[in-house]
Amino acid sequence: MAKTKVSPKATSSLGPNEVRKMYRNMLLARTIDERMWTLNRAGKAPFVIPCRGQEAAQVGWAAGLRPTDYFLPYYRDIGVMVTLGYTARQAFLSLLGKAEDVTSGGRQMPGHYGWRERHVITGSSPVTTQVLHAVGIAYASQLRGEDTVSAASLGEGSTSQGDFHEALNWASIYKLPVLFVVENNGYAISSPQSKEMAVQDTAERALGYGMAGVTVDGTDFFASYEATVQAAERARRGDGPTLLEFKMYRLLPHSSDDDDRTYRSREEVDAWKDRDPIQRMQNHVLEAGIMTAEEVDALRVEVQAEVDDAIAYAEAAPYPPVEDMFTHVYAD
Amino acid sequence: MAVKNLIDGIREAMHEEMARDERVVLLGEDVGKRGGVFRASEGLVDAYGDKRVIDAPLGESGIVGVAIGMALNGLVPIAEIQFADFIHPAFNQIVSEAAKIRYRSDNDFHVPMVIRAPFGGGVHGGLYHSQSVEAFFMHVPGLKVVIPSTPADAKGLLKAAIRDEDPVLFFEHKRSYRLVRGEVPDGDVTVPIGKARMVREGKDLSIFAYGLMALYAEQAADTLAKEGISAEVIDLRTLLPLDREAILASVARTHRALIVHEANYTMGAGAEVAATIAEGALYELDAPIRRLAGPDIPAMPFNTPQEEHFMPNPEKIAQAARELLAL
Ligand SMILES: Cc1ncc(C[n+]2csc(CCOP(=O)(O)OP(=O)(O)O)c2C)c(N)n1
Ligand SMILES: [Mg+2]
């Protein structure tokens, strides 16, 4: 199985209405992200983990799967969640740890997704643990003869964990219907890719396990979407797992607690702003005549209003009652 | 003597030990240019270079396993685990390997190394950035478990840990990093591992605590003093080996024991302290032993009210002391 690169100019099977929806998802993810950051800086949200720069890949890989598939996203995946129907209100309820938070009832830090109804499996903070769960979920699907795929995402740095290698080994031995989605943003906090691995592309690691590995331009929505559709088809056909690597750049510090000026230059960050995935998608919808400039402006206003409403709602929402912290340790 | 933060004590200890002994190396996630996510190793890579201050790939089993190999071949590694909550991938390397190498080789090999990790909650860290993991390791002979609560102890105990011939787990309460200030003696001062610290003498009850809870116990004792209650406060500061002598001697003076920790109640460090008292000073007691601890739920919730309810604090400690005295 050769490592392939998907051309950034890959054409899409999506119609104009769907493209518009995908652009909206990306814009909503970005806007949620921006406003979370503002709340943090205003002292109203203790912790934010940004997705900025990764929206195309996130919306692309989530949209490339079916609602019946299983999703094991990692902490940056606002774009994945929005594509699965997560609303701005839900995002801010989770940010502020309010009772109505759908991911954990206010128990988990923001960015720790889980939503049973939408097949989003609950996740923790220790990185890479979810990748093995995706393998087990795929094994169960295969055993029951279902055509569902499971997909776990993680950062490129997180592929240094032993769990990652155990997961790829299992998946390829049993040709399981699972996608390993590496969102390669160049850094693991301050650690550049070169300190996490000696290979250029994370996808090269697939070769050693006898499975498909694909490197994709993660700032290109269409390339991300198509690569996922193809990998999912392979998985459903019984041709086994794929390691999908989306290359992009983390435009913000690691989290609201980080200061990236200590380890990377402003020139480096600015150079990547030219490949901002939101801008690329906007250029596309305008150039392809899918939306007019007025429609793009109207969409921005609409998304901002949705986020304004969400913040007001979440700020007014109650915390969970203290007694609730003792529930669900075991089946009652 | 200058007044410093607890994290300054940590940094100074590493700085001085790396300057004193070129075998000492530091490895961990983001410890180089970033200086650690809490800035504990700020400046070290500039002083000692990236061969001795190593930005490790993201994997705790790797960090500890590689550190063991370094120790086996003449280096003295300090392995930083970014948060104690993420030490579990290294559990096998710590418990099967580091703890047992001296014993299993009949003293042919040993691993002088330190594993540092920030622990504890009250920082909106949610389930996985708030945990107290010390009890897991207290159960493992071959390891030492140290938890400083003052800047001076942070420095002196870390220096002692680096010079120790055996693996030492060194847990630093992350909330205390910049909250706790105190005088740090200049120069090469070490604090012996295995000795508790008398924080203040008292005669009505003994409060045993460590880490941030030692500070809170001291604050509770101030409140109690105003009510005419004289509380003795003992900072355990080494949990393995436990200073049983100091515990028994204190109970013999006060006849009442309150044990405080943030880790959850069942099988926490308090269980060992209580058993020590029950075995060695039962007839000294005027009241049952009391443990004040985090609740037995899997971890600390993120949301504000539940996090606050989880954490022991000076007021809860003072209230537990009053109740104990009323018995
Ligand atoms: C087991 C474990 N060790 C350490 C951490 C602390 N940590 C959180 S994110 C992170 C870097 C992850 O980098 P990468 O996998 O590239 O993902 P990115 O954040 O860049 O999206 C680290 C070290 C953790 N969460 N879990
Ligand atoms: Mg990364």
XYZ file of C-alpha atoms and ligand atoms in Angstrom:
686
model
C 0.000 0.000 0.000
C 1.673 3.128 -1.178
C 1.571 6.451 0.556
C -0.346 8.873 -1.615
C -0.731 12.612 -1.665
C -4.095 14.079 -2.533
C -3.864 17.046 -4.843
C -5.170 20.255 -3.325
C -7.209 20.799 -6.462
C -9.285 17.681 -5.939
C -12.766 18.235 -7.313
C -15.753 17.688 -5.158
C -18.921 15.712 -5.444
C -20.729 18.280 -3.293
C -23.447 20.497 -4.763
C -23.623 24.277 -4.158
C -26.049 24.033 -1.248
C -23.796 21.579 0.526
C -20.728 23.700 -0.121
C -22.522 26.690 1.360
C -23.337 24.627 4.435
C -19.725 23.540 4.800
C -18.529 27.111 4.554
C -21.044 28.029 7.239
C -19.755 25.233 9.482
C -16.197 26.472 9.088
C -17.230 30.042 9.772
C -19.233 29.035 12.836
C -16.287 27.055 14.210
C -13.990 30.034 13.667
C -16.411 32.486 15.227
C -16.997 30.303 18.281
C -13.233 30.004 18.617
C -12.655 33.759 18.368
C -15.326 34.616 20.890
C -14.154 31.961 23.345
C -10.735 33.526 23.232
C -12.241 36.961 23.901
C -14.167 35.623 26.898
C -10.990 34.076 28.257
C -9.084 37.318 27.896
C -11.935 39.102 29.683
C -11.533 36.699 32.596
C -14.883 34.995 31.994
C -13.701 31.579 30.785
C -10.868 29.799 32.583
C -9.598 27.745 29.655
C -9.832 27.758 25.870
C -8.264 25.430 23.349
C -8.413 26.945 19.862
C -9.123 25.338 16.470
C -7.980 28.267 14.361
C -6.259 27.135 11.165
C -7.709 23.618 11.291
C -11.343 24.271 10.311
C -11.133 22.992 6.723
C -9.747 19.626 7.722
C -12.110 19.281 10.669
C -15.268 20.090 8.753
C -13.939 18.089 5.811
C -13.280 14.850 7.634
C -16.483 14.986 9.674
C -18.579 15.683 6.570
C -16.888 12.830 4.719
C -18.461 10.305 7.098
C -22.058 9.293 7.798
C -24.107 10.169 10.895
C -24.232 6.448 11.682
C -20.425 6.272 11.884
C -18.556 6.710 15.158
C -16.581 9.843 15.971
C -13.731 10.122 18.489
C -12.589 13.716 18.092
C -9.803 15.380 20.056
C -9.813 18.667 21.951
C -9.337 20.992 18.967
C -12.226 19.635 16.943
C -14.818 22.405 17.202
C -15.175 22.116 13.414
C -15.954 18.413 13.667
C -18.548 19.010 16.350
C -20.264 21.855 14.524
C -20.496 19.673 11.431
C -22.207 17.004 13.526
C -24.791 19.541 14.672
C -23.185 20.970 17.804
C -24.626 24.435 18.299
C -22.977 27.631 19.481
C -25.101 27.416 22.620
C -23.772 23.951 23.339
C -20.213 25.152 22.809
C -20.540 28.009 25.310
C -22.451 25.950 27.870
C -19.493 23.573 27.854
C -16.981 26.421 27.959
C -18.520 27.750 31.165
C -19.209 24.347 32.740
C -22.964 24.796 32.932
C -25.484 22.075 33.801
C -26.932 21.913 30.323
C -23.541 21.115 28.727
C -24.250 18.140 26.450
C -20.699 16.754 26.566
C -20.482 16.144 30.325
C -22.994 18.182 32.296
C -20.238 20.623 33.245
C -17.902 17.954 34.568
C -15.215 18.102 31.891
C -13.006 20.931 30.728
C -14.064 22.521 27.442
C -12.925 20.649 24.354
C -13.574 17.223 25.837
C -16.302 16.125 23.512
C -18.911 13.430 23.832
C -22.469 13.289 22.529
C -24.136 9.924 22.540
C -26.996 10.911 20.251
C -24.565 11.896 17.496
C -22.200 8.949 17.942
C -19.486 11.112 19.476
C -17.685 8.966 22.032
C -16.710 10.671 25.287
C -13.019 11.629 25.466
C -10.455 12.375 28.184
C -7.368 14.607 28.386
C -4.518 12.060 28.261
C -3.771 12.148 24.560
C -4.131 9.208 22.173
C -6.193 6.924 24.420
C -9.194 7.373 22.102
C -7.357 5.853 19.157
C -7.493 2.396 20.704
C -11.172 2.859 21.495
C -11.826 3.570 17.815
C -10.172 0.248 16.997
C -12.387 -1.629 19.452
C -15.492 0.084 18.116
C -14.493 -0.881 14.570
C -13.872 -4.448 15.682
C -17.384 -4.661 17.151
C -18.903 -3.229 13.955
C -16.989 -5.737 11.847
C -18.003 -8.622 14.107
C -21.671 -7.714 13.748
C -21.321 -7.246 9.988
C -22.285 -3.558 10.055
C -20.913 -1.113 7.517
C -20.112 1.648 9.991
C -16.701 3.254 10.186
C -15.068 4.705 13.276
C -12.712 7.661 13.128
C -10.397 8.997 15.829
C -8.476 12.229 15.465
C -5.328 13.335 17.244
C -2.414 15.709 16.811
C 0.843 14.739 15.129
C 2.685 14.965 18.441
C 0.264 12.499 19.964
C 1.404 9.867 17.470
C 4.512 9.547 19.679
C 2.470 7.663 22.267
C 2.628 3.883 22.383
C -1.180 3.694 22.187
C -1.019 5.038 18.638
C 1.270 2.268 17.458
C -0.715 -0.446 19.209
C -3.871 0.891 17.561
C -2.418 0.859 14.026
C -1.106 -2.628 14.556
C -4.467 -4.004 15.677
C -6.387 -2.215 12.957
C -4.201 -3.441 10.143
C -4.006 -7.057 11.366
C -7.810 -7.306 11.358
C -8.389 -4.905 8.415
C -10.746 -2.926 10.590
C -13.036 -0.154 9.321
C -11.281 2.652 11.180
C -9.730 5.965 10.162
C -6.816 7.471 12.074
C -7.088 11.194 11.497
C -3.893 13.068 12.263
C -4.430 16.816 12.371
C -0.845 17.874 11.780
C -0.543 21.512 12.830
C 3.246 21.482 13.072
C 3.551 21.719 16.842
C 2.887 19.790 19.996
C 2.663 22.792 22.316
C 6.241 24.096 21.758
C 7.668 20.973 20.198
C 8.010 21.147 16.399
C 7.251 18.069 14.309
C 10.978 17.368 13.919
C 11.214 16.667 17.651
C 8.292 14.255 17.532
C 9.302 12.096 14.554
C 12.137 11.604 12.083
C 9.821 11.349 9.062
C 8.445 14.184 6.920
C 4.879 12.940 6.785
C 3.106 11.227 9.644
C 1.309 9.158 7.027
C 4.609 7.392 6.280
C 4.104 5.576 9.536
C 1.254 3.615 7.933
C 3.708 1.766 5.703
C 5.294 -0.099 8.574
C 1.898 -1.442 9.574
C 0.856 -2.499 6.081
C -1.987 -0.031 5.810
C -2.881 2.952 3.648
C -1.448 6.343 4.550
C -2.532 9.572 2.897
C -1.180 13.097 3.312
C -3.639 15.874 2.522
C -3.487 19.674 2.421
C -5.539 20.342 5.536
C -6.150 23.973 4.658
C -8.188 22.801 1.642
C -11.700 21.770 2.564
C -12.328 19.837 -0.660
C -9.129 17.823 -0.501
C -9.865 16.968 3.130
C -13.427 15.944 2.378
C -12.592 13.802 -0.662
C -9.708 12.014 1.017
C -12.004 11.065 3.868
C -14.768 9.849 1.570
C -12.279 7.632 -0.244
C -10.789 6.248 2.966
C -14.258 5.542 4.365
C -15.223 3.717 1.168
C -12.123 1.541 1.467
C -13.000 0.782 5.061
C -16.616 -0.109 4.211
C -15.459 -2.365 1.367
C -13.384 -4.351 3.831
C -10.064 -3.001 2.550
C -8.998 -1.925 6.009
C -7.915 1.181 7.884
C -6.333 4.397 6.623
C -3.997 6.824 8.292
C -5.180 10.218 7.080
C -2.826 13.110 7.713
C -4.042 16.688 7.307
C -1.220 19.183 7.112
C -1.899 22.688 8.331
C -0.785 25.146 10.987
C -1.890 26.049 14.488
C -2.476 29.782 14.064
C -2.862 30.499 17.800
C -0.911 29.447 20.893
C -1.576 25.895 22.091
C -4.196 27.101 24.566
C -5.202 30.179 26.510
C -2.449 29.281 29.015
C 0.325 29.217 26.407
C 2.559 31.961 25.039
C 3.918 30.875 21.659
C 6.281 33.842 21.322
C 8.748 31.896 23.436
C 9.217 29.214 20.768
C 8.223 30.440 17.282
C 8.711 33.602 15.287
C 5.951 36.002 14.274
C 7.180 35.758 10.671
C 6.514 32.032 10.683
C 2.979 32.506 12.001
C 2.220 35.345 9.594
C 3.402 33.308 6.613
C 0.696 30.760 7.338
C -2.031 33.365 7.598
C -1.943 33.501 3.783
C -3.250 29.974 3.771
C -6.035 30.601 6.247
C -8.605 27.895 5.482
C -11.579 30.215 5.992
C -10.197 32.687 3.474
C -9.518 29.874 0.987
C -13.066 28.600 1.287
C -14.474 32.095 0.971
C -12.441 32.662 -2.185
C -13.793 29.418 -3.550
C -17.468 30.159 -2.921
C -17.058 33.585 -4.480
C -14.996 32.487 -7.486
C -17.215 29.487 -8.205
C -20.280 31.722 -8.042
C -21.753 29.738 -5.169
C -22.246 32.868 -3.083
C -22.157 36.589 -3.753
C -20.124 38.998 -1.646
C -23.386 40.256 -0.099
C -24.392 36.716 0.821
C -21.009 36.134 2.453
C -21.431 39.311 4.505
C -24.952 38.331 5.501
C -23.719 34.912 6.581
C -21.054 36.477 8.779
C -23.652 38.653 10.466
C -25.952 35.681 10.957
C -23.187 33.567 12.520
C -22.109 36.416 14.811
C -25.702 36.818 15.975
C -25.925 33.108 16.707
C -22.782 33.319 18.800
C -23.960 36.474 20.622
C -27.143 34.670 21.564
C -25.174 31.601 22.660
C -22.907 33.588 24.976
C -25.823 35.404 26.596
C -27.671 32.121 27.027
C -24.692 30.256 28.474
C -23.752 33.058 30.853
C -27.280 33.115 32.262
C -27.532 29.322 32.487
C -27.220 27.641 35.894
C -24.318 25.553 37.101
C -25.077 21.956 37.987
C -26.182 21.512 41.610
C -23.376 20.453 43.925
C -25.107 17.169 44.874
C -24.921 16.054 41.252
C -21.179 15.555 41.512
C -21.796 12.315 43.394
C -23.969 10.688 40.729
C -22.939 8.149 38.084
C -19.838 6.782 39.692
C -21.422 3.368 39.172
C -24.693 2.042 37.778
C -27.182 2.879 40.506
C 17.589 34.948 52.504
C 15.234 36.093 49.802
C 11.467 35.608 49.589
C 10.509 33.483 46.594
C 7.696 31.472 45.007
C 7.582 27.728 45.398
C 8.290 27.272 41.694
C 11.422 29.417 42.048
C 12.662 26.904 44.613
C 12.148 24.097 42.099
C 13.937 25.984 39.339
C 16.840 26.976 41.550
C 17.366 23.432 42.749
C 17.585 22.137 39.172
C 19.811 25.033 38.158
C 22.274 24.512 40.992
C 22.362 20.739 40.648
C 22.958 20.941 36.890
C 25.781 23.398 37.503
C 27.287 21.267 40.266
C 27.078 17.913 38.501
C 27.264 17.528 34.741
C 25.633 14.094 34.941
C 22.305 15.758 35.765
C 19.949 16.066 32.758
C 16.335 17.176 32.442
C 13.894 15.574 30.018
C 10.195 16.129 29.471
C 7.565 17.679 27.217
C 8.186 21.383 26.494
C 10.969 21.723 29.091
C 13.368 23.396 26.625
C 12.594 26.685 24.878
C 9.166 26.886 26.500
C 10.759 26.340 29.908
C 8.003 23.907 30.893
C 4.300 24.698 30.736
C 4.518 26.108 34.279
C 7.958 27.693 33.603
C 9.743 25.497 36.133
C 12.706 25.023 33.790
C 12.811 28.542 32.370
C 16.364 29.455 31.375
C 17.826 25.992 31.833
C 18.204 25.202 28.135
C 20.098 28.467 27.651
C 22.434 27.605 30.493
C 23.047 23.920 29.807
C 22.138 23.356 26.149
C 19.625 21.101 24.456
C 21.680 17.949 25.018
C 21.089 18.237 28.760
C 17.672 19.885 28.673
C 15.726 17.634 26.351
C 12.352 18.322 24.731
C 11.035 14.779 24.757
C 8.594 13.334 22.235
C 5.058 13.239 23.623
C 5.052 9.959 25.525
C 5.408 9.409 29.241
C 6.400 5.749 29.072
C 9.196 6.870 26.767
C 10.268 9.696 29.061
C 10.531 7.499 32.147
C 11.868 4.435 30.333
C 14.599 6.450 28.624
C 15.417 8.159 31.922
C 15.891 4.745 33.522
C 18.334 3.825 30.766
C 20.207 7.078 31.294
C 20.435 6.373 35.010
C 21.704 2.867 34.308
C 24.498 4.381 32.247
C 25.856 7.053 34.529
C 23.526 10.023 34.120
C 21.255 11.503 36.765
C 17.983 12.245 34.990
C 15.166 14.488 36.145
C 12.114 13.362 34.195
C 9.309 15.914 34.105
C 5.776 14.645 33.598
C 3.771 17.659 32.427
C 0.811 16.914 34.717
C 0.633 14.131 37.310
C -2.608 13.066 35.601
C -0.474 11.956 32.628
C 1.926 9.785 34.610
C -0.147 6.660 34.068
C 1.300 5.697 30.660
C 4.611 5.485 32.587
C 3.195 3.446 35.458
C 4.744 0.246 34.149
C 8.189 1.810 33.777
C 7.980 3.286 37.277
C 6.504 0.339 39.132
C 7.895 -2.677 37.248
C 11.252 -1.146 36.404
C 12.487 1.860 38.382
C 11.161 0.584 41.710
C 12.497 -2.945 41.345
C 15.820 -2.694 39.529
C 17.983 -2.516 42.638
C 16.126 -5.339 44.363
C 15.832 -7.699 41.408
C 19.511 -7.378 40.500
C 20.585 -8.084 44.061
C 22.072 -4.570 44.176
C 24.061 -4.874 40.908
C 22.076 -2.054 39.298
C 20.213 0.962 40.589
C 18.477 3.988 39.118
C 19.210 7.354 40.705
C 16.525 9.527 39.132
C 13.789 12.002 39.951
C 10.340 12.096 38.390
C 8.784 15.523 38.882
C 5.103 16.169 38.290
C 2.676 18.977 39.143
C -0.450 17.632 40.847
C -3.585 18.846 42.585
C -6.631 20.944 41.825
C -8.419 24.164 42.470
C -7.246 25.575 39.138
C -10.271 24.773 36.929
C -8.321 21.862 35.542
C -11.251 19.469 35.443
C -10.962 15.727 35.717
C -7.523 15.340 34.167
C -5.525 18.352 35.279
C -6.371 18.201 38.978
C -5.609 14.730 40.241
C -3.554 13.709 43.244
C -1.792 10.458 42.370
C 0.573 10.003 45.330
C -1.255 7.065 46.896
C -0.624 4.814 43.884
C 3.108 5.167 44.397
C 3.098 5.038 48.207
C 2.197 1.384 47.772
C 5.451 0.601 45.963
C 8.566 -0.201 48.004
C 11.661 0.867 46.089
C 10.215 4.302 45.349
C 10.340 7.436 47.460
C 7.475 9.925 47.362
C 8.152 13.562 48.252
C 5.749 16.536 48.277
C 7.077 19.953 49.337
C 4.791 22.685 50.635
C 7.161 25.651 51.037
C 9.657 27.265 48.658
C 12.563 26.383 50.964
C 11.500 22.739 51.120
C 10.867 22.668 47.378
C 14.481 23.621 46.825
C 16.078 21.616 49.619
C 14.081 18.447 49.049
C 14.542 18.540 45.278
C 18.290 18.859 45.730
C 18.195 15.893 48.090
C 16.063 13.945 45.611
C 18.513 14.595 42.764
C 21.380 13.372 44.967
C 19.445 10.356 46.205
C 20.649 6.973 44.937
C 17.095 5.697 44.329
C 14.090 6.760 42.244
C 12.180 9.640 43.834
C 8.731 10.792 42.765
C 8.555 14.505 43.432
C 5.027 15.938 43.316
C 4.517 19.707 43.259
C 1.090 21.187 43.951
C 0.425 23.324 40.905
C -1.772 25.800 42.740
C 1.010 26.402 45.219
C 3.589 27.230 42.511
C 2.893 30.949 42.645
C 0.521 31.118 45.586
C 3.019 30.058 48.222
C 5.839 32.450 48.973
C 8.526 32.123 51.576
C 12.152 32.565 52.424
C 14.624 30.351 50.630
C 18.077 30.006 52.164
C 20.932 30.911 49.834
C 23.557 28.368 48.985
C 23.721 24.634 48.927
C 21.117 23.642 51.522
C 19.437 20.253 51.290
C 16.462 19.000 53.295
C 16.529 15.323 54.269
C 13.991 12.996 52.651
C 11.936 11.031 55.181
C 11.528 13.705 57.854
C 8.280 15.518 58.589
C 8.314 19.251 59.335
C 6.847 20.781 62.470
C 4.885 23.734 61.108
C 3.608 24.906 64.479
C 3.388 23.314 67.879
C 0.083 22.928 69.643
C -1.538 20.984 72.416
C -5.218 20.341 71.606
C -4.982 18.361 68.373
C -2.545 17.395 65.620
C -3.266 18.198 61.982
C -1.279 16.100 59.493
C -1.151 17.353 55.911
C 1.144 17.838 52.903
C 1.386 19.962 49.771
C -1.151 22.768 49.486
C -3.105 21.259 52.377
C -0.195 21.912 54.739
C -0.554 25.613 53.977
C -4.322 25.431 54.424
C -3.851 23.587 57.728
C -1.574 26.368 58.919
C -4.208 28.950 57.988
C -6.872 26.906 59.773
C -4.641 26.777 62.855
C -4.468 30.592 62.825
C -8.262 30.770 62.835
C -8.503 28.162 65.581
C -5.939 30.002 67.696
C -8.258 33.010 67.764
C -10.935 30.728 69.212
C -8.551 29.476 71.879
C -7.821 26.152 70.175
C -4.173 25.193 69.974
C -3.574 23.067 66.876
C -0.268 21.403 66.099
C 0.425 21.245 62.354
C 2.747 18.645 60.880
C 3.738 18.815 57.212
C 4.482 15.203 56.271
C 6.459 16.304 53.167
C 7.739 12.761 52.532
C 4.999 10.145 52.150
C 7.339 7.246 51.433
C 9.158 6.570 53.654
C 6.640 8.040 56.101
C 8.008 9.715 59.238
C 6.063 7.473 61.631
C 8.081 8.652 64.607
C 7.016 12.263 64.129
C 3.373 11.221 63.740
C 3.359 9.144 66.922
C 5.247 11.759 68.911
C 2.743 14.436 67.934
C -0.273 12.316 68.865
C 1.371 11.545 72.203
C 1.413 15.313 72.841
C -2.067 16.291 71.621
C -4.162 13.094 71.876
C -6.266 13.985 68.859
C -5.491 13.498 65.157
C -6.939 15.138 62.062
C -5.479 14.070 58.717
C -6.081 16.223 55.645
C -5.538 15.503 51.972
C -7.041 16.541 48.704
C -6.739 13.062 47.173
C -9.914 11.067 47.565
C -10.703 9.530 50.911
C -10.499 5.782 50.411
C -6.956 4.383 50.495
C -5.406 7.837 50.449
C -2.233 8.706 52.347
C -4.474 9.358 55.354
C -5.270 5.668 55.627
C -1.611 4.893 56.276
C -1.257 7.735 58.772
C -4.407 6.577 60.589
C -3.184 2.982 60.672
C 0.160 4.149 62.015
C -1.590 5.950 64.868
C -3.959 3.050 65.519
C -1.050 0.627 65.783
C 1.378 2.836 67.653
C -0.613 5.305 69.731
C -4.136 4.006 70.163
C -4.136 4.455 73.927
C -2.966 8.041 73.539
C -6.139 8.997 71.708
C -8.939 10.934 73.392
C -11.128 10.817 70.278
C -11.421 8.766 67.090
C -9.033 9.673 64.290
C -10.606 11.996 61.729
C -9.784 12.135 58.007
C -10.779 15.132 55.866
C -10.227 14.300 52.204
C -11.541 14.717 48.691
C -14.728 12.764 48.047
C -14.689 9.272 46.533
C -15.645 10.279 43.014
C -13.446 9.537 39.980
C -11.967 13.035 39.701
C -12.512 16.727 40.321
C -15.284 18.283 38.206
C -14.535 21.369 36.094
C -17.507 23.549 36.987
C -16.934 26.082 39.740
C -19.367 24.964 42.475
C -18.472 21.292 42.250
C -14.753 22.000 42.111
C -15.053 24.147 45.220
C -17.023 21.457 46.971
C -14.330 18.897 46.157
C -11.409 20.892 47.514
C -10.653 20.939 51.242
C -9.912 24.504 52.366
C -8.899 26.313 55.581
C -12.527 26.734 56.710
C -13.352 23.044 56.224
C -10.195 22.089 58.097
C -11.029 24.417 60.996
C -14.562 23.032 61.138
C -13.295 19.434 61.199
C -10.939 20.394 64.040
C -13.797 21.939 66.053
C -15.869 18.799 65.568
C -12.975 16.619 66.649
C -12.528 18.663 69.809
C -16.221 18.456 70.611
C -16.000 14.655 70.799
C -0.651 11.675 28.014
C -0.576 13.164 27.920
N 0.615 13.764 28.069
C 0.706 15.107 28.010
C -0.398 15.871 27.784
C -0.290 17.384 27.749
N -0.550 17.855 26.382
C -1.767 18.235 26.006
S -1.832 18.602 24.384
C -0.187 18.303 24.183
C 0.431 18.480 22.833
C -0.293 17.738 21.773
O 0.243 18.028 20.536
P -0.367 17.411 19.224
O -0.636 15.972 19.412
O 0.501 17.775 18.082
O -1.795 18.095 19.121
P -2.108 19.666 18.970
O -2.312 20.173 20.354
O -0.956 20.290 18.273
O -3.353 19.747 18.173
C 0.388 17.914 25.386
C 1.801 17.594 25.569
C -1.621 15.194 27.644
N -2.771 15.853 27.445
N -1.682 13.854 27.710
Mg 0.192 19.375 16.781
